[in-house]
Amino acid sequence: MKSPYTDRNPKAFWRSGVSEAHPLTIADLYTKKFEIAQSDQIATAGSCFAQHVARYLRANGYSIMDVEPPPAALSDEAAAKFGYKIYSARFGNIYTVRQLLQLARDAESGSASEADIWTKDGRFYDALRPNVELDGFETVEETLALRRDHLAKVKRMFEKMDILIFTLGLTEAWVDARTGRVFPTAPGTIAGEYDPKIHVFKNFGFNEIHDDFVEFHDLIRSWNPDVRIILTVSPVPLTATASNDHVLLATTYSKSVLRAVAGALAHENGNIDYFPSYEMIASPWSKGFFYDANMRSVNPGGVAAVMRVFFEQHGGSAKAEPQAAASEEDSRRARRGQKRKEKRRAKNGQSAEEEAVCEELLLEAFAP
Amino acid sequence: MKPLSVCVIGNSHAAAIKQAWSNRSPGAAEDATLTFFCAKAQLMRNMALMDGALTPTEPELEKMFRYTSGGHDRIELADYDAFILIGLGFRFSLTQVCDDCGTQAHANWGPVGQLVSTACFRAMIESHLKDNMALQLMAEIRSATGAPILICPTPFRTETDLRENLVRRNPRMTEYDFCASVMDEVEEVGSAMAAEHKGEVVWQDEATVSLPGFTRAEFSVGAVKFSDGDAEAGDADGMHMNEDYGRITLAAALARFGVTSGLGEGTHTQPEAPPPPAELSEKQRRRTAKRENRKRLKRERRRA
């Protein structure tokens, strides 16, 4: 008797594909949908997990776009503090698809509004990317001027990129009820003040996220018809939820919806690929190996394992070291920096995730 | 009264100071003795604090210390009442930091290529001024002694650094008010860095400055630098300065210790403005001198 499963590849069976496979030697998990040439201009954006992807791609010789590079006189440490060199532009973490769509719409209009400015201790914050200027701006005018400048560069990024790698992070967000604007952090976390009459909690559903992405996709394809997109879902659980659910349920909902949207979009569009970093880190198959003791932060081994699978398909060696093409002095400096970083991390017990710029972690400060 | 024992530690920029001191007029600065410990910048890195002494870890530096100090192979910190650190990487280049980059306020003086926030611009100044041997040495010396420590920064590049293509690209580089606004912030940031080690910065004297952030070109004519330990006159390179510069700088540094140097005025023609009254604070004195310098520049431009 023949079953439709008889001739399936071993990867189709849980026992051979997962139970008997080691997380570090996984095979056939991901098959690329399209090629990435080293000359392709790659833009990266999304939640904090996306920062690791950008770092690995850059180290492996891919052309990661940086339309807002740091000024030459700024030290690496200060550059990171000011949101430079984290993504392809200084937009900070983009946790929700609504945020991504909003950014593309803003880039199209080029306009900035005073309504999107938060204040704290007499300083002014761009509420749509409060983490890039942790000490805030001096004036409202400066905040708006820098935002307009940023949007012009983001527009250029959308127009010029060959590939966008976007990591979907959250379904939960805070929205300004007056303007409908969505923020990357809750008001009152970095700056601003939470006003329950103005700031409304929103937990996006499948259709909303899917429709937002479709609108985003249509918009950027009107500027850049040949763009290709790789979607990933962040395996990092929620730090906190504003829903009334237990944080574990809220995480499961959030990640399930995002995973389903990413799968649907990849299924519907020939130019959208899904890369399964979420499954590699978060599924029972990895037995929790890739999480730190807090069962939330992804450790460097996890990031390396994910990127190994990516490079098996796309070439490269998953190295996160500086390029051989870099000057000897650059390499020495980078090694010194890396050593300092490792020492600091060891001292502070930091994980790769905590090292990434992740304002969501700030919510932990509000935990009882 | 016992003269103040001053230890001068520096790289090639200390040569102008050394020459000014060696050629001082008879009887000048009798209330101070100066001991120099100098070497090229690369060599100066080979030094560690051991048992209260800054000790060379390379024989070549030890040789230079003996030579420039007149026999000492290490710097016994307890032997000195005060310290002056010359150059040693503490420098600010307006053309490097502001080239194609500025704040919204800077745009008032001409187009800005890369717009940065005011806070980011301040961080750029901090990045540019930190991580140098002068501040490291200041910290090490402070860990061992409470004696006053001064930094005399590396001289600004001469105004010849304002090349045509740079000025065409950044016309604001020739605007006095723009340069002054940047340099005021540089002084604030740099002084705060030194204050963290209970030290001070002796910012470049207005008499030597053309536009804020640039040294008057005549001070690099006959510039001196160390060559195998000797202070030698060389070609003007826009970076190293001459004995006149050394005299003005040393006089300003010694004045901080209450030493009336009497080092003389040198061959350099002083600005036309009279010196500001002595009773003014250091900040007020510098501000007045800047104002006078600005007037002088305007007069010179009109004449030109």
mmCIF file of N, CA and C in Angstrom, chain A residues 141-183:
data_model
loop_
_atom_site.group_PDB
_atom_site.id
_atom_site.type_symbol
_atom_site.label_atom_id
_atom_site.label_comp_id
_atom_site.label_asym_id
_atom_site.label_seq_id
_atom_site.Cartn_x
_atom_site.Cartn_y
_atom_site.Cartn_z
ATOM 1 N N GLU A 141 13.087 72.468 16.657
ATOM 2 C CA GLU A 141 13.556 72.693 15.279
ATOM 3 C C GLU A 141 14.645 71.688 14.910
ATOM 4 N N GLU A 142 15.568 71.472 15.849
ATOM 5 C CA GLU A 142 16.646 70.516 15.569
ATOM 6 C C GLU A 142 16.074 69.113 15.380
ATOM 7 N N THR A 143 15.126 68.742 16.230
ATOM 8 C CA THR A 143 14.508 67.411 16.139
ATOM 9 C C THR A 143 13.864 67.229 14.768
ATOM 10 N N LEU A 144 13.129 68.249 14.330
ATOM 11 C CA LEU A 144 12.433 68.149 13.041
ATOM 12 C C LEU A 144 13.420 68.155 11.870
ATOM 13 N N ALA A 145 14.446 68.994 11.973
ATOM 14 C CA ALA A 145 15.437 69.072 10.882
ATOM 15 C C ALA A 145 16.153 67.732 10.711
ATOM 16 N N LEU A 146 16.537 67.133 11.840
ATOM 17 C CA LEU A 146 17.235 65.838 11.766
ATOM 18 C C LEU A 146 16.302 64.743 11.265
ATOM 19 N N ARG A 147 15.020 64.837 11.611
ATOM 20 C CA ARG A 147 14.069 63.816 11.140
ATOM 21 C C ARG A 147 13.881 63.933 9.621
ATOM 22 N N ARG A 148 13.742 65.171 9.147
ATOM 23 C CA ARG A 148 13.557 65.365 7.699
ATOM 24 C C ARG A 148 14.783 64.864 6.938
ATOM 25 N N ASP A 149 15.952 65.168 7.488
ATOM 26 C CA ASP A 149 17.205 64.719 6.878
ATOM 27 C C ASP A 149 17.245 63.175 6.845
ATOM 28 N N HIS A 150 16.825 62.575 7.952
ATOM 29 C CA HIS A 150 16.784 61.111 8.068
ATOM 30 C C HIS A 150 15.834 60.515 7.018
ATOM 31 N N LEU A 151 14.657 61.120 6.884
ATOM 32 C CA LEU A 151 13.656 60.581 5.958
ATOM 33 C C LEU A 151 14.140 60.629 4.504
ATOM 34 N N ALA A 152 14.859 61.702 4.167
ATOM 35 C CA ALA A 152 15.393 61.808 2.800
ATOM 36 C C ALA A 152 16.366 60.659 2.530
ATOM 37 N N LYS A 153 17.126 60.313 3.562
ATOM 38 C CA LYS A 153 18.098 59.224 3.391
ATOM 39 C C LYS A 153 17.404 57.860 3.351
ATOM 40 N N VAL A 154 16.363 57.716 4.144
ATOM 41 C CA VAL A 154 15.606 56.451 4.136
ATOM 42 C C VAL A 154 14.970 56.248 2.757
ATOM 43 N N LYS A 155 14.462 57.329 2.197
ATOM 44 C CA LYS A 155 13.846 57.233 0.860
ATOM 45 C C LYS A 155 14.894 56.732 -0.139
ATOM 46 N N ARG A 156 16.096 57.305 -0.028
ATOM 47 C CA ARG A 156 17.175 56.892 -0.937
ATOM 48 C C ARG A 156 17.484 55.405 -0.737
ATOM 49 N N MET A 157 17.480 54.978 0.538
ATOM 50 C CA MET A 157 17.750 53.564 0.825
ATOM 51 C C MET A 157 16.703 52.672 0.151
ATOM 52 N N PHE A 158 15.429 53.030 0.306
ATOM 53 C CA PHE A 158 14.355 52.235 -0.303
ATOM 54 C C PHE A 158 14.482 52.202 -1.830
ATOM 55 N N GLU A 159 14.919 53.317 -2.391
ATOM 56 C CA GLU A 159 15.016 53.398 -3.857
ATOM 57 C C GLU A 159 16.198 52.600 -4.400
ATOM 58 N N LYS A 160 17.280 52.583 -3.636
ATOM 59 C CA LYS A 160 18.525 51.991 -4.156
ATOM 60 C C LYS A 160 18.754 50.540 -3.760
ATOM 61 N N MET A 161 18.079 50.075 -2.727
ATOM 62 C CA MET A 161 18.400 48.725 -2.224
ATOM 63 C C MET A 161 18.023 47.656 -3.256
ATOM 64 N N ASP A 162 18.825 46.598 -3.304
ATOM 65 C CA ASP A 162 18.476 45.442 -4.121
ATOM 66 C C ASP A 162 17.694 44.445 -3.274
ATOM 67 N N ILE A 163 18.118 44.373 -2.004
ATOM 68 C CA ILE A 163 17.496 43.395 -1.101
ATOM 69 C C ILE A 163 17.221 44.066 0.241
ATOM 70 N N LEU A 164 16.056 43.797 0.796
ATOM 71 C CA LEU A 164 15.753 44.252 2.156
ATOM 72 C C LEU A 164 15.646 43.016 3.043
ATOM 73 N N ILE A 165 16.426 43.019 4.125
ATOM 74 C CA ILE A 165 16.259 41.943 5.113
ATOM 75 C C ILE A 165 15.533 42.561 6.297
ATOM 76 N N PHE A 166 14.338 42.051 6.559
ATOM 77 C CA PHE A 166 13.516 42.642 7.621
ATOM 78 C C PHE A 166 13.139 41.566 8.636
ATOM 79 N N THR A 167 13.401 41.855 9.906
ATOM 80 C CA THR A 167 13.039 40.932 10.982
ATOM 81 C C THR A 167 11.784 41.428 11.679
ATOM 82 N N LEU A 168 10.746 40.621 11.624
ATOM 83 C CA LEU A 168 9.492 40.972 12.301
ATOM 84 C C LEU A 168 9.652 40.681 13.790
ATOM 85 N N GLY A 169 9.354 41.662 14.614
ATOM 86 C CA GLY A 169 9.650 41.504 16.039
ATOM 87 C C GLY A 169 8.437 41.351 16.930
ATOM 88 N N LEU A 170 7.474 42.255 16.802
ATOM 89 C CA LEU A 170 6.357 42.292 17.747
ATOM 90 C C LEU A 170 5.024 42.525 17.034
ATOM 91 N N THR A 171 3.968 42.110 17.732
ATOM 92 C CA THR A 171 2.625 42.495 17.276
ATOM 93 C C THR A 171 2.087 43.620 18.153
ATOM 94 N N GLU A 172 2.672 43.765 19.354
ATOM 95 C CA GLU A 172 2.174 44.765 20.305
ATOM 96 C C GLU A 172 2.835 46.115 20.063
ATOM 97 N N ALA A 173 2.045 47.167 20.177
ATOM 98 C CA ALA A 173 2.609 48.510 19.993
ATOM 99 C C ALA A 173 1.744 49.527 20.722
ATOM 100 N N TRP A 174 2.275 50.731 20.827
ATOM 101 C CA TRP A 174 1.535 51.844 21.416
ATOM 102 C C TRP A 174 1.249 52.862 20.328
ATOM 103 N N VAL A 175 0.012 53.295 20.287
ATOM 104 C CA VAL A 175 -0.439 54.172 19.211
ATOM 105 C C VAL A 175 -0.958 55.483 19.809
ATOM 106 N N ASP A 176 -0.673 56.576 19.134
ATOM 107 C CA ASP A 176 -1.224 57.865 19.527
ATOM 108 C C ASP A 176 -2.649 57.937 18.964
ATOM 109 N N ALA A 177 -3.623 57.960 19.859
ATOM 110 C CA ALA A 177 -5.021 57.902 19.421
ATOM 111 C C ALA A 177 -5.396 59.110 18.573
ATOM 112 N N ARG A 178 -4.700 60.233 18.755
ATOM 113 C CA ARG A 178 -5.044 61.452 18.010
ATOM 114 C C ARG A 178 -4.551 61.391 16.572
ATOM 115 N N THR A 179 -3.364 60.801 16.397
ATOM 116 C CA THR A 179 -2.738 60.844 15.072
ATOM 117 C C THR A 179 -2.675 59.482 14.393
ATOM 118 N N GLY A 180 -2.858 58.432 15.177
ATOM 119 C CA GLY A 180 -2.736 57.084 14.631
ATOM 120 C C GLY A 180 -1.279 56.651 14.474
ATOM 121 N N ARG A 181 -0.368 57.477 14.949
ATOM 122 C CA ARG A 181 1.056 57.142 14.810
ATOM 123 C C ARG A 181 1.443 56.048 15.800
ATOM 124 N N VAL A 182 2.287 55.136 15.332
ATOM 125 C CA VAL A 182 2.701 54.021 16.185
ATOM 126 C C VAL A 182 4.159 54.231 16.601
ATOM 127 N N PHE A 183 4.450 53.914 17.866
ATOM 128 C CA PHE A 183 5.783 54.174 18.424
ATOM 129 C C PHE A 183 6.561 52.874 18.638
#
